[in-house]
Coordinates of C-alpha atoms in Angstrom, one line a residue:
Chain A
X1 CA -10.4 -31.6 39.1
X2 CA -9.8 -27.8 39.1
X3 CA -13.4 -27.2 38.2
X4 CA -14.6 -29.5 41.1
X5 CA -12.3 -27.7 43.6
X6 CA -13.6 -24.4 42.3
X7 CA -17.2 -25.4 42.7
X8 CA -16.5 -26.8 46.2
X9 CA -14.9 -23.5 47.2
X10 CA -18.0 -21.6 45.9
X11 CA -20.3 -24.0 47.6
X12 CA -18.5 -23.5 50.9
X13 CA -18.8 -19.8 50.5
X14 CA -22.5 -20.2 49.8
X15 CA -23.0 -22.2 52.9
X16 CA -21.0 -19.8 55.1
X17 CA -23.1 -16.9 53.9
X18 CA -26.5 -18.5 54.5
X19 CA -26.2 -17.3 58.1
X20 CA -27.1 -20.6 59.7
X21 CA -30.1 -21.4 57.5
X22 CA -28.2 -24.2 55.8
X23 CA -27.1 -25.7 59.2
X24 CA -30.6 -25.4 60.7
X25 CA -32.1 -27.2 57.7
X26 CA -29.3 -29.8 57.9
X27 CA -30.0 -30.5 61.6
X28 CA -33.7 -30.9 60.9
X29 CA -33.1 -33.4 58.1
X30 CA -30.4 -35.2 60.2
X31 CA -32.8 -35.7 63.0
X32 CA -35.5 -36.9 60.6
X33 CA -33.0 -39.3 59.0
X34 CA -32.0 -40.8 62.4
X35 CA -35.7 -41.4 63.1
X36 CA -36.3 -42.7 59.5
X37 CA -33.4 -45.1 59.9
X38 CA -34.8 -46.4 63.2
X39 CA -38.1 -46.9 61.5
X40 CA -36.5 -48.7 58.6
X41 CA -34.8 -51.0 61.1
X42 CA -38.2 -51.8 62.6
X43 CA -39.7 -52.3 59.2
X44 CA -36.9 -54.7 58.2
X45 CA -37.3 -56.6 61.5
X46 CA -41.0 -56.8 61.0
X47 CA -40.5 -58.1 57.4
X48 CA -38.0 -60.6 58.7
X49 CA -40.4 -61.8 61.4
X50 CA -43.3 -61.9 59.0
X51 CA -41.2 -64.0 56.7
X52 CA -40.3 -66.4 59.5
X53 CA -43.9 -66.6 60.5
X54 CA -44.9 -67.3 57.0
X55 CA -42.3 -69.9 56.7
X56 CA -43.3 -71.5 59.9
X57 CA -47.0 -71.6 59.0
X58 CA -46.6 -72.3 55.3
X59 CA -47.3 -76.0 55.2
X60 CA -48.1 -76.7 58.8
X61 CA -50.4 -76.1 61.7
X62 CA -48.8 -75.0 65.0
X63 CA -50.3 -76.5 68.1
X64 CA -49.5 -75.7 71.7
X65 CA -50.0 -78.1 74.5
X66 CA -51.1 -76.6 77.8
X67 CA -52.3 -78.0 81.1
X68 CA -55.3 -77.1 83.2
X69 CA -54.5 -79.1 86.2
X70 CA -55.4 -78.1 89.8
X71 CA -52.6 -77.2 92.1
X72 CA -53.4 -80.2 94.2
X73 CA -53.1 -82.5 91.1
X74 CA -49.7 -81.0 90.3
X75 CA -48.5 -81.4 93.9
X76 CA -49.7 -85.0 93.9
X77 CA -47.9 -85.8 90.7
X78 CA -44.6 -84.0 91.7
X79 CA -44.5 -85.7 95.1
X80 CA -45.5 -89.1 93.9
X81 CA -42.8 -91.8 94.1
X82 CA -43.0 -92.5 90.4
X83 CA -43.8 -88.9 89.5
X84 CA -40.6 -88.4 87.5
X85 CA -41.0 -91.7 85.7
X86 CA -44.6 -90.9 84.7
X87 CA -43.8 -87.5 83.4
X88 CA -40.7 -88.7 81.7
X89 CA -42.8 -91.4 79.9
X90 CA -45.0 -88.6 78.4
X91 CA -41.9 -86.6 77.5
X92 CA -40.4 -89.6 75.6
X93 CA -43.7 -90.3 73.9
X94 CA -43.9 -86.7 72.6
X95 CA -40.3 -86.8 71.4
X96 CA -40.7 -90.2 69.7
X97 CA -44.0 -89.2 68.0
X98 CA -42.9 -85.9 66.7
X99 CA -39.1 -85.7 66.8
X100 CA -38.1 -82.4 65.2
X101 CA -41.6 -81.1 65.0
X102 CA -41.7 -80.8 68.8
X103 CA -40.2 -77.5 70.0
X104 CA -39.4 -76.5 73.5
X105 CA -39.2 -72.8 74.1
X106 CA -39.3 -71.5 77.7
X107 CA -38.8 -67.8 78.4
X108 CA -40.5 -67.9 81.8
X109 CA -37.3 -67.8 83.9
X110 CA -34.2 -65.6 84.0
X111 CA -30.6 -66.5 84.5
X112 CA -29.1 -65.3 87.7
X113 CA -25.5 -64.9 88.6
X114 CA -23.2 -63.2 91.0
X115 CA -21.0 -60.5 89.7
X116 CA -17.9 -62.4 90.7
X117 CA -19.1 -65.3 88.5
X118 CA -18.3 -63.0 85.5
X119 CA -14.6 -62.2 85.9
X120 CA -13.2 -59.4 83.7
X121 CA -16.7 -58.5 82.5
X122 CA -17.9 -54.9 82.9
X123 CA -21.4 -55.5 84.2
X124 CA -22.5 -52.1 83.3
X125 CA -21.9 -52.9 79.6
X126 CA -24.1 -55.9 79.4
X127 CA -28.0 -55.9 79.3
X128 CA -28.5 -57.3 82.8
X129 CA -30.5 -56.0 85.8
X130 CA -29.4 -56.0 89.4
X131 CA -31.9 -58.2 91.2
X132 CA -30.4 -58.1 94.7
X133 CA -27.1 -56.9 96.1
X134 CA -24.5 -58.3 93.8
X135 CA -27.0 -60.6 92.1
X136 CA -27.8 -59.9 88.5
X137 CA -30.4 -61.4 86.2
X138 CA -30.4 -61.8 82.5
X139 CA -33.2 -62.6 80.1
X140 CA -33.0 -66.2 79.2
X141 CA -34.6 -68.7 76.9
X142 CA -34.4 -72.4 77.3
X143 CA -34.9 -74.2 74.0
X144 CA -34.7 -77.5 72.3
X145 CA -32.1 -78.1 69.6
X146 CA -34.6 -77.6 66.7
X147 CA -35.4 -74.1 67.8
X148 CA -32.7 -72.6 65.5
X149 CA -33.8 -74.2 62.3
X150 CA -37.6 -73.9 63.0
X151 CA -37.3 -70.1 63.5
X152 CA -34.4 -69.6 61.1
X153 CA -32.3 -68.0 63.8
X154 CA -29.0 -66.6 62.4
X155 CA -25.8 -66.0 64.2
X156 CA -22.0 -66.4 64.0
X157 CA -22.1 -70.1 64.6
X158 CA -22.5 -73.2 62.6
X159 CA -26.2 -74.2 63.0
X160 CA -25.6 -77.9 62.7
X161 CA -22.9 -77.9 65.2
X162 CA -25.0 -75.9 67.7
X163 CA -28.0 -78.2 67.2
X164 CA -25.7 -81.1 68.0
X165 CA -24.3 -79.4 71.1
X166 CA -27.8 -78.5 72.3
X167 CA -29.2 -82.0 71.7
X168 CA -26.4 -83.6 73.6
X169 CA -26.5 -81.3 76.5
X170 CA -27.0 -82.8 80.0
X171 CA -28.0 -81.1 83.2
X172 CA -25.1 -80.8 85.6
X173 CA -22.5 -80.7 82.8
X174 CA -21.2 -77.5 81.2
X175 CA -24.0 -76.3 79.0
X176 CA -23.5 -74.5 75.7
X177 CA -24.9 -70.9 75.7
X178 CA -25.6 -68.5 72.9
X179 CA -25.6 -64.8 73.7
X180 CA -27.5 -62.0 72.1
X181 CA -25.6 -59.4 70.1
X182 CA -25.5 -56.9 73.0
X183 CA -23.1 -59.2 74.9
X184 CA -20.7 -59.4 72.0
X185 CA -18.3 -56.6 73.2
X186 CA -17.8 -58.2 76.7
X187 CA -17.9 -61.9 75.9
X188 CA -16.0 -64.1 73.6
X189 CA -16.6 -67.6 72.2
X190 CA -15.1 -70.1 74.7
X191 CA -15.7 -67.9 77.8
X192 CA -17.1 -69.9 80.7
X193 CA -19.2 -68.8 83.7
X194 CA -21.7 -70.2 86.2
X195 CA -25.0 -69.1 87.5
X196 CA -26.2 -68.7 91.1
X197 CA -27.0 -72.5 91.2
X198 CA -23.5 -73.3 90.1
X199 CA -24.6 -74.5 86.7
X200 CA -21.7 -74.0 84.3
X201 CA -22.0 -72.4 80.8
X202 CA -19.7 -72.1 77.9
X203 CA -20.2 -69.4 75.2
X204 CA -20.5 -71.1 71.8
X205 CA -21.8 -68.2 69.7
X206 CA -23.7 -65.0 69.3
X207 CA -26.9 -64.1 67.5
X208 CA -26.9 -61.7 64.6
X209 CA -27.9 -58.2 65.6
X210 CA -31.6 -57.8 65.5
X211 CA -32.3 -61.5 65.3
X212 CA -35.7 -62.5 66.7
X213 CA -38.0 -65.4 67.2
X214 CA -41.8 -65.6 67.0
X215 CA -44.1 -66.4 69.9
X216 CA -47.8 -65.7 69.5
X217 CA -48.2 -65.3 73.2
X218 CA -45.6 -62.6 73.5
X219 CA -47.1 -59.1 73.5
X220 CA -45.1 -58.0 70.5
X221 CA -45.2 -61.4 68.8
X222 CA -41.6 -61.0 67.7
X223 CA -39.0 -61.1 70.5
X224 CA -35.6 -59.7 69.8
X225 CA -32.7 -61.9 71.0
X226 CA -30.1 -59.1 71.4
X227 CA -30.5 -59.1 75.2
X228 CA -31.0 -62.9 75.6
X229 CA -29.0 -65.8 76.8
X230 CA -30.2 -69.0 75.2
X231 CA -29.4 -72.3 76.7
X232 CA -30.6 -75.9 76.1
X233 CA -33.8 -76.9 77.8
X234 CA -32.3 -79.6 80.1
X235 CA -33.9 -80.9 83.2
X236 CA -32.1 -82.4 86.1
X237 CA -32.9 -86.0 86.8
X238 CA -35.6 -86.2 89.4
X239 CA -36.8 -82.6 89.0
X240 CA -40.4 -83.6 88.3
X241 CA -41.7 -80.1 88.7
X242 CA -39.5 -78.7 85.9
X243 CA -40.1 -81.6 83.6
X244 CA -43.9 -81.3 84.1
X245 CA -43.7 -77.6 83.2
X246 CA -41.5 -78.5 80.2
X247 CA -43.8 -81.1 78.7
X248 CA -47.0 -79.0 79.2
X249 CA -45.5 -75.9 77.4
X250 CA -44.6 -77.2 74.1
X251 CA -45.2 -76.4 70.4
X252 CA -45.8 -78.9 67.7
X253 CA -45.4 -78.0 64.1
X254 CA -47.5 -80.5 62.2
X255 CA -50.6 -81.1 60.1
X256 CA -51.5 -84.3 62.0
X257 CA -54.0 -83.3 64.5
X258 CA -54.9 -86.9 65.2
X259 CA -51.4 -87.5 66.4
X260 CA -51.7 -84.5 68.7
X261 CA -54.8 -85.9 70.1
X262 CA -52.9 -89.1 70.8
X263 CA -50.7 -87.1 73.2
X264 CA -53.7 -86.1 75.2
X265 CA -54.9 -89.7 75.3
X266 CA -51.5 -90.8 76.4
X267 CA -51.4 -88.1 79.1
X268 CA -54.9 -89.2 80.3
X269 CA -53.7 -92.8 80.7
X270 CA -50.8 -91.5 82.8
X271 CA -53.3 -89.4 84.8
X272 CA -51.6 -86.2 83.6
X273 CA -54.8 -84.3 82.8
X274 CA -56.5 -82.4 81.6
X275 CA -54.1 -81.3 78.8
X276 CA -55.4 -78.8 76.3
X277 CA -54.5 -78.5 72.6
X278 CA -54.5 -75.0 71.3
X279 CA -54.5 -74.4 67.6
X280 CA -52.4 -71.4 67.1
X281 CA -53.4 -70.7 63.5
X282 CA -55.9 -67.9 64.3
X283 CA -53.3 -66.2 66.5
X284 CA -50.6 -66.6 63.9
X285 CA -52.9 -65.2 61.2
X286 CA -53.7 -62.3 63.5
X287 CA -49.9 -61.9 64.1
X288 CA -49.3 -61.8 60.4
X289 CA -52.0 -59.2 59.8
X290 CA -50.7 -57.1 62.6
X291 CA -47.2 -57.3 61.3
X292 CA -48.3 -56.3 57.8
X293 CA -50.3 -53.4 59.3
X294 CA -47.3 -52.4 61.4
X295 CA -45.1 -52.5 58.3
X296 CA -47.5 -50.3 56.4
X297 CA -48.0 -47.9 59.3
X298 CA -44.3 -47.6 60.1
X299 CA -43.5 -47.0 56.5
X300 CA -46.1 -44.3 56.3
X301 CA -45.0 -42.7 59.5
X302 CA -41.3 -42.8 58.4
X303 CA -42.1 -41.1 55.1
X304 CA -44.3 -38.5 56.8
X305 CA -41.6 -37.7 59.3
X306 CA -39.0 -37.4 56.6
X307 CA -41.3 -35.3 54.3
X308 CA -42.3 -33.0 57.1
X309 CA -38.8 -32.4 58.4
X310 CA -37.5 -31.8 54.9
X311 CA -39.8 -28.8 54.4
X312 CA -37.1 -26.7 55.8
X313 CA -34.6 -28.0 53.3
X314 CA -36.9 -27.7 50.4
X315 CA -37.6 -24.1 51.3
X316 CA -33.9 -23.5 51.7
X317 CA -33.0 -24.7 48.2
X318 CA -35.9 -22.9 46.5
X319 CA -35.0 -19.7 48.3
X320 CA -31.3 -20.3 47.6
X321 CA -31.8 -20.6 43.8
X322 CA -34.2 -17.7 43.7
X323 CA -32.0 -15.3 45.7
X324 CA -28.8 -16.3 43.9
X325 CA -30.4 -16.1 40.4
X326 CA -28.6 -12.8 39.4
X327 CA -25.4 -14.1 40.9
X328 CA -25.6 -17.3 38.8
X329 CA -26.2 -15.1 35.8
X330 CA -23.1 -13.1 36.5
X331 CA -21.1 -16.3 36.9
X332 CA -22.3 -17.4 33.5
X333 CA -21.6 -14.0 32.1
X334 CA -17.9 -14.3 33.0
X335 CA -17.5 -17.8 31.8
X336 CA -19.4 -20.4 33.9
X337 CA -21.6 -22.9 32.1
X338 CA -25.1 -23.7 33.4
X339 CA -23.9 -27.1 34.3
X340 CA -21.2 -25.6 36.6
X341 CA -23.8 -23.5 38.3
X342 CA -26.1 -26.4 38.8
X343 CA -23.2 -28.5 40.1
X344 CA -22.6 -25.9 42.8
X345 CA -26.2 -26.4 44.0
X346 CA -26.0 -30.2 43.8
X347 CA -22.8 -30.1 45.8
X348 CA -24.6 -28.6 48.7
X349 CA -27.0 -31.6 48.6
X350 CA -24.1 -34.0 48.4
X351 CA -22.5 -32.3 51.3
X352 CA -25.7 -32.7 53.3
X353 CA -26.0 -36.3 52.4
X354 CA -22.4 -36.9 53.4
X355 CA -23.1 -35.4 56.9
X356 CA -26.3 -37.5 57.2
X357 CA -24.3 -40.6 56.3
X358 CA -21.7 -39.9 58.9
X359 CA -24.4 -39.1 61.5
X360 CA -26.2 -42.4 60.8
X361 CA -23.0 -44.4 60.8
X362 CA -22.2 -42.9 64.2
X363 CA -25.7 -43.8 65.5
X364 CA -26.2 -47.2 64.0
X365 CA -22.9 -48.4 62.6
X366 CA -22.6 -49.8 59.1
X367 CA -25.8 -51.7 58.3
X368 CA -28.1 -51.9 55.3
X369 CA -30.7 -49.7 57.0
X370 CA -28.3 -46.8 57.1
X371 CA -27.5 -47.1 53.4
X372 CA -31.2 -47.5 52.5
X373 CA -32.0 -44.3 54.5
X374 CA -29.2 -42.4 52.7
X375 CA -30.5 -43.8 49.4
X376 CA -34.0 -42.5 50.2
X377 CA -32.4 -39.2 51.0
X378 CA -30.5 -39.1 47.7
X379 CA -33.6 -39.8 45.7
X380 CA -35.7 -37.4 47.7
X381 CA -33.0 -34.7 47.4
X382 CA -32.8 -35.1 43.7
X383 CA -36.6 -34.8 43.4
X384 CA -36.6 -31.7 45.5
X385 CA -34.0 -30.1 43.3
X386 CA -35.5 -31.2 40.0
X387 CA -38.1 -28.5 39.6
X388 CA -36.0 -25.5 40.7
X389 CA -33.2 -26.7 38.4
X390 CA -35.6 -27.2 35.5
X391 CA -36.9 -23.7 35.9
X392 CA -33.3 -22.3 36.1
X393 CA -32.3 -24.2 33.0
X394 CA -35.0 -22.6 31.0
X395 CA -33.7 -19.2 31.7
X396 CA -31.1 -17.4 29.6
X397 CA -28.4 -15.1 31.0
X398 CA -30.1 -12.2 29.3
X399 CA -33.5 -12.9 30.8
X400 CA -32.1 -13.3 34.3
X401 CA -30.0 -10.1 34.1
X402 CA -32.9 -8.1 32.7
X403 CA -35.3 -9.3 35.3
X404 CA -32.9 -8.4 38.1
X405 CA -31.9 -5.1 36.7
X406 CA -35.5 -3.8 36.7
Chain B
X1 CA -9.5 -9.7 8.5
X2 CA -11.8 -8.0 11.1
X3 CA -11.6 -9.1 14.6
X4 CA -15.4 -9.3 14.8
X5 CA -17.6 -10.0 11.8
X6 CA -21.4 -10.1 11.7
X7 CA -23.1 -11.2 8.5
X8 CA -26.9 -11.1 7.9
X9 CA -27.6 -11.4 11.6
X10 CA -31.3 -11.8 12.5
X11 CA -32.7 -12.1 16.0
X12 CA -36.4 -12.9 16.4
X13 CA -38.1 -13.2 19.7
X14 CA -41.2 -15.4 19.5
X15 CA -43.9 -16.5 21.9
X16 CA -47.4 -17.8 21.4
X17 CA -48.8 -14.3 20.9
X18 CA -46.3 -12.4 18.9
X19 CA -43.0 -12.4 17.1
X20 CA -40.5 -9.5 17.3
X21 CA -37.6 -8.9 14.9
X22 CA -35.0 -7.4 17.2
X23 CA -32.3 -7.5 14.6
X24 CA -32.8 -7.6 10.8
X25 CA -30.0 -8.6 8.4
X26 CA -27.4 -6.8 10.4
X27 CA -23.9 -6.6 9.0
X28 CA -21.0 -5.2 11.0
X29 CA -17.3 -5.5 11.0
X30 CA -15.1 -4.4 13.9
X31 CA -11.4 -4.1 13.7
X32 CA -9.0 -4.9 16.6
X33 CA -8.4 -1.9 18.8
X34 CA -11.4 0.0 17.6
X35 CA -13.7 1.9 20.0
X36 CA -17.2 1.6 18.7
X37 CA -20.3 3.4 20.0
X38 CA -23.7 1.8 19.3
X39 CA -26.5 4.3 19.5
X40 CA -30.2 4.1 18.9
X41 CA -33.6 4.7 20.5
X42 CA -34.9 2.6 23.2
X43 CA -36.0 -0.8 21.8
X44 CA -33.9 -0.4 18.6
X45 CA -31.9 -3.5 19.3
X46 CA -28.7 -2.1 20.8
X47 CA -28.6 -4.4 23.8
X48 CA -29.6 -7.4 21.7
X49 CA -26.7 -6.7 19.4
X50 CA -24.4 -6.4 22.4
X51 CA -25.7 -9.6 23.9
X52 CA -25.0 -11.4 20.6
X53 CA -21.6 -9.9 20.4
X54 CA -20.8 -11.0 23.9
X55 CA -22.0 -14.6 23.3
X56 CA -24.7 -14.4 25.9
X57 CA -27.4 -14.7 23.3
X58 CA -27.5 -16.5 19.9
X59 CA -28.7 -15.0 16.7
X60 CA -31.7 -16.7 15.0
X61 CA -29.8 -16.7 11.7
X62 CA -26.7 -15.3 10.2
X63 CA -23.0 -15.7 10.8
X64 CA -20.9 -14.4 13.6
X65 CA -17.1 -14.7 13.4
X66 CA -14.5 -13.8 16.0
X67 CA -10.9 -13.9 14.6
X68 CA -12.1 -15.8 11.6
X69 CA -13.8 -18.6 13.6
X70 CA -17.5 -19.1 13.2
X71 CA -19.3 -19.1 16.6
X72 CA -22.0 -21.5 15.6
X73 CA -19.4 -24.2 15.4
X74 CA -18.7 -24.0 19.1
X75 CA -20.3 -26.1 21.8
X76 CA -22.0 -24.2 24.8
X77 CA -19.0 -25.1 27.0
X78 CA -16.6 -23.7 24.4
X79 CA -18.7 -20.6 24.1
X80 CA -18.5 -20.1 27.9
X81 CA -14.8 -20.6 27.8
X82 CA -14.5 -18.0 25.0
X83 CA -16.6 -15.6 26.9
X84 CA -14.3 -16.0 29.8
X85 CA -11.1 -15.5 27.8
X86 CA -12.1 -13.0 25.1
X87 CA -14.7 -10.7 26.6
X88 CA -15.1 -8.4 29.5
X89 CA -18.5 -6.9 30.5
X90 CA -19.3 -3.6 32.0
X91 CA -23.0 -3.1 32.6
X92 CA -25.1 -0.1 33.7
X93 CA -26.0 -1.6 37.0
X94 CA -22.3 -2.8 37.5
X95 CA -23.5 -6.5 37.9
X96 CA -21.3 -7.0 41.0
X97 CA -22.0 -9.7 43.5
X98 CA -23.0 -7.8 46.6
X99 CA -21.9 -10.4 49.1
X100 CA -18.4 -10.7 47.6
X101 CA -15.7 -8.2 48.5
X102 CA -14.0 -6.1 45.8
X103 CA -11.2 -8.7 45.6
X104 CA -13.6 -11.6 45.2
X105 CA -15.6 -9.8 42.5
X106 CA -12.5 -9.0 40.5
X107 CA -11.1 -12.5 41.0
X108 CA -14.3 -14.2 39.7
X109 CA -13.3 -14.6 36.0
X110 CA -10.0 -16.2 37.1
X111 CA -12.0 -19.1 38.7
X112 CA -13.0 -20.2 35.2
X113 CA -9.7 -19.5 33.5
X114 CA -6.5 -21.5 33.2
X115 CA -4.5 -19.0 35.3
X116 CA -2.7 -21.0 38.1
X117 CA -3.9 -20.3 41.6
X118 CA -0.7 -18.8 42.8
X119 CA -0.7 -16.1 40.1
X120 CA -4.3 -15.0 40.8
X121 CA -4.0 -12.7 43.8
X122 CA -0.9 -10.8 42.6
X123 CA -2.8 -10.2 39.3
X124 CA -5.8 -8.9 41.2
X125 CA -3.8 -6.7 43.5
X126 CA -1.9 -5.2 40.6
X127 CA -5.0 -4.3 38.8
X128 CA -6.7 -2.9 41.8
X129 CA -3.6 -0.7 42.4
X130 CA -3.7 0.5 38.8
X131 CA -7.4 1.5 39.1
X132 CA -6.9 3.1 42.5
X133 CA -9.0 0.5 44.4
X134 CA -6.4 -1.2 46.4
X135 CA -7.5 0.4 49.7
X136 CA -11.0 -0.8 49.0
X137 CA -10.1 -4.4 48.3
X138 CA -11.8 -5.9 51.3
X139 CA -14.9 -3.8 51.1
X140 CA -18.3 -4.9 49.9
X141 CA -19.8 -3.2 46.9
X142 CA -22.5 -1.7 49.0
X143 CA -20.0 0.6 50.7
X144 CA -18.6 2.0 47.4
X145 CA -19.6 5.0 45.4
X146 CA -21.1 4.5 41.9
X147 CA -17.8 5.4 40.2
X148 CA -15.8 3.0 42.4
X149 CA -18.3 0.2 41.7
X150 CA -18.0 0.7 38.0
X151 CA -14.2 0.7 38.4
X152 CA -14.5 -2.7 40.1
X153 CA -16.6 -3.9 37.2
X154 CA -13.9 -2.7 34.8
X155 CA -11.3 -4.4 36.8
X156 CA -13.3 -7.6 36.6
X157 CA -13.6 -7.1 32.9
X158 CA -9.8 -6.7 32.5
X159 CA -8.5 -9.3 34.9
X160 CA -8.4 -12.1 32.3
X161 CA -6.7 -9.8 29.7
X162 CA -9.9 -9.8 27.7
X163 CA -9.3 -8.4 24.2
X164 CA -12.9 -7.2 23.7
X165 CA -14.7 -5.0 26.3
X166 CA -18.5 -4.7 26.0
X167 CA -20.1 -1.9 27.9
X168 CA -23.8 -1.4 28.1
X169 CA -24.6 2.2 29.2
X170 CA -21.5 2.1 31.5
X171 CA -22.1 5.7 32.7
X172 CA -25.8 5.5 32.8
X173 CA -26.0 5.3 36.6
X174 CA -23.2 7.9 37.2
X175 CA -22.9 11.6 37.4
X176 CA -21.2 13.4 34.5
X177 CA -17.8 13.9 36.1
X178 CA -17.6 10.3 37.3
X179 CA -18.8 9.3 33.8
X180 CA -15.9 11.2 32.3
X181 CA -13.5 9.3 34.6
X182 CA -14.8 6.0 33.4
X183 CA -14.6 7.0 29.8
X184 CA -10.9 8.1 30.4
X185 CA -10.3 4.6 31.7
X186 CA -11.9 3.2 28.5
X187 CA -9.5 5.4 26.5
X188 CA -6.6 3.9 28.4
X189 CA -7.8 0.4 27.5
X190 CA -8.0 1.4 23.9
X191 CA -4.5 2.6 24.0
X192 CA -3.5 -0.8 25.3
X193 CA -5.0 -2.4 22.2
X194 CA -8.4 -3.5 23.6
X195 CA -11.4 -3.4 21.3
X196 CA -14.3 -1.5 23.0
X197 CA -17.9 -1.7 22.0
X198 CA -20.1 0.7 24.0
X199 CA -23.8 0.9 23.9
X200 CA -25.0 4.4 24.8
X201 CA -27.7 6.9 24.2
X202 CA -25.5 9.7 25.4
X203 CA -23.9 11.7 22.6
X204 CA -21.1 13.0 24.8
X205 CA -20.1 9.4 25.5
X206 CA -20.4 8.5 21.8
X207 CA -18.0 11.4 21.0
X208 CA -15.2 9.4 22.7
X209 CA -15.6 6.6 20.1
X210 CA -13.7 6.1 16.8
X211 CA -17.0 5.2 15.1
X212 CA -20.6 5.4 15.8
X213 CA -23.0 2.8 14.7
X214 CA -26.7 3.8 14.8
X215 CA -29.4 1.1 15.0
X216 CA -32.9 1.8 13.9
X217 CA -35.6 -1.0 14.1
X218 CA -32.9 -3.7 14.3
X219 CA -30.8 -2.6 11.3
X220 CA -27.8 -0.4 11.0

């Protein structure tokens, strides 16, 4: 213990007398670590998304039903006396034929609410935008109950329970709502609020930080749910327009293309046409390739950033050992072992890593990406020191003193 | 029993091109409280002998005993500890750490000793007072004269109550009057029972010693 305290005292003296060089190097590496950690997060998200996509696509094809109807056709259908019944028949047919393989996922609309709908919430602390005076909008996603299992969405909820709640949800009643992680500080499970159309919601859970779902039509393929409010895709009875939009924007996870074709035939008989089947496999394959490339590219960028920023630190340690060589020899002359001298150098590295850990925890909180980044720093630091320490170990006190006395 | 005993000591420096016998079958006994001068031409092996005596270099063969204990039985950590406790070094270039003050330089051996923290500073201040350096205690070595710097080195050598003082050309960088001051300090140390081993090529310095050992081509 005494030896450790002694070395810490010497290390602190060393740092104080570097005239800011140590701190400059530390700031450089700290900034690089923050960037590296961010990159590691992106890499992990991409790997997670890739895994989900792989899982989704493993044994199945994914089809998307879209419509190519003229506006006049749509208007005619919506305004028809039996329009709701016709579209509902198609909806029932799809659900009956495919069950859990039929996924609804609508991100086309936002959720609007007045500020006084959210009592005791600090609006500035939640990811919403002011749309009009006192009207706020939040990103929203309307989904079917099988959305969570299909995309392996994780959160602090029981998935089976949530699926049950989403399945049983009815328009006009209080709907369950799951919020992204960025709402977690302001909302609690059980909180209730209503939107601008007086639809009531009850918070039933939160997504895990960084959770995402895959949509090949989104620009970035993988959409983070941190800022989203996710509700069941329920349609009010008689709202033919919404139901039509709903049935003509669905995903089907199946290998049975013949069955998909049956939907089109059924739609034709109901005069809901033309419906188009899109095979999403090429897009998903392209998605996966892009994600893999992104992972490789981000990893390379991350390591380059780290390596480049650490040039200052490498230079610092090499210079430090070279300049202090005689001093180390004097310490050994009066009773220090080589290991004690090397410990003093390593302590500086440990101190730096400690500062980096604190900095990353302040920026990102406790998460695996922070510890991975610090781990990379430890390994890298050890590699950086390896050569100078090896050279130092080969020297004898006599040789160092003689060299510095000339 | 001699305090220091060297038997058949050899030191060979080897590399791929050549091999050099710095010391050949050297035998030497030194009693406690003796002041020995080691003389010889440049390259005769004086400094090599001093390095071996001070445990900062190991002989290639032979036996080295201190107080009857064979040094080759010690681990490197034990040797470092022994160097801290038993030996004080006074070198020609003073070997002070330029960025440490006088106090910090003198206190250095205490960092590696068992002396409790609370006792360290009083010990340092007393010694500095004794050597006439108290007023300079917060100065950096760069601001001291040669004689003052050598006195700081001597203070550092004495701070741990070392029994054996090894000096390698201690007055080599000093003028003659300052050199005499330093040698008088060495005499005071001898009177206190310290064993002093001084490497020098200066006969005037050697005249202060009880015994002169002359090395020629690695042998006495």
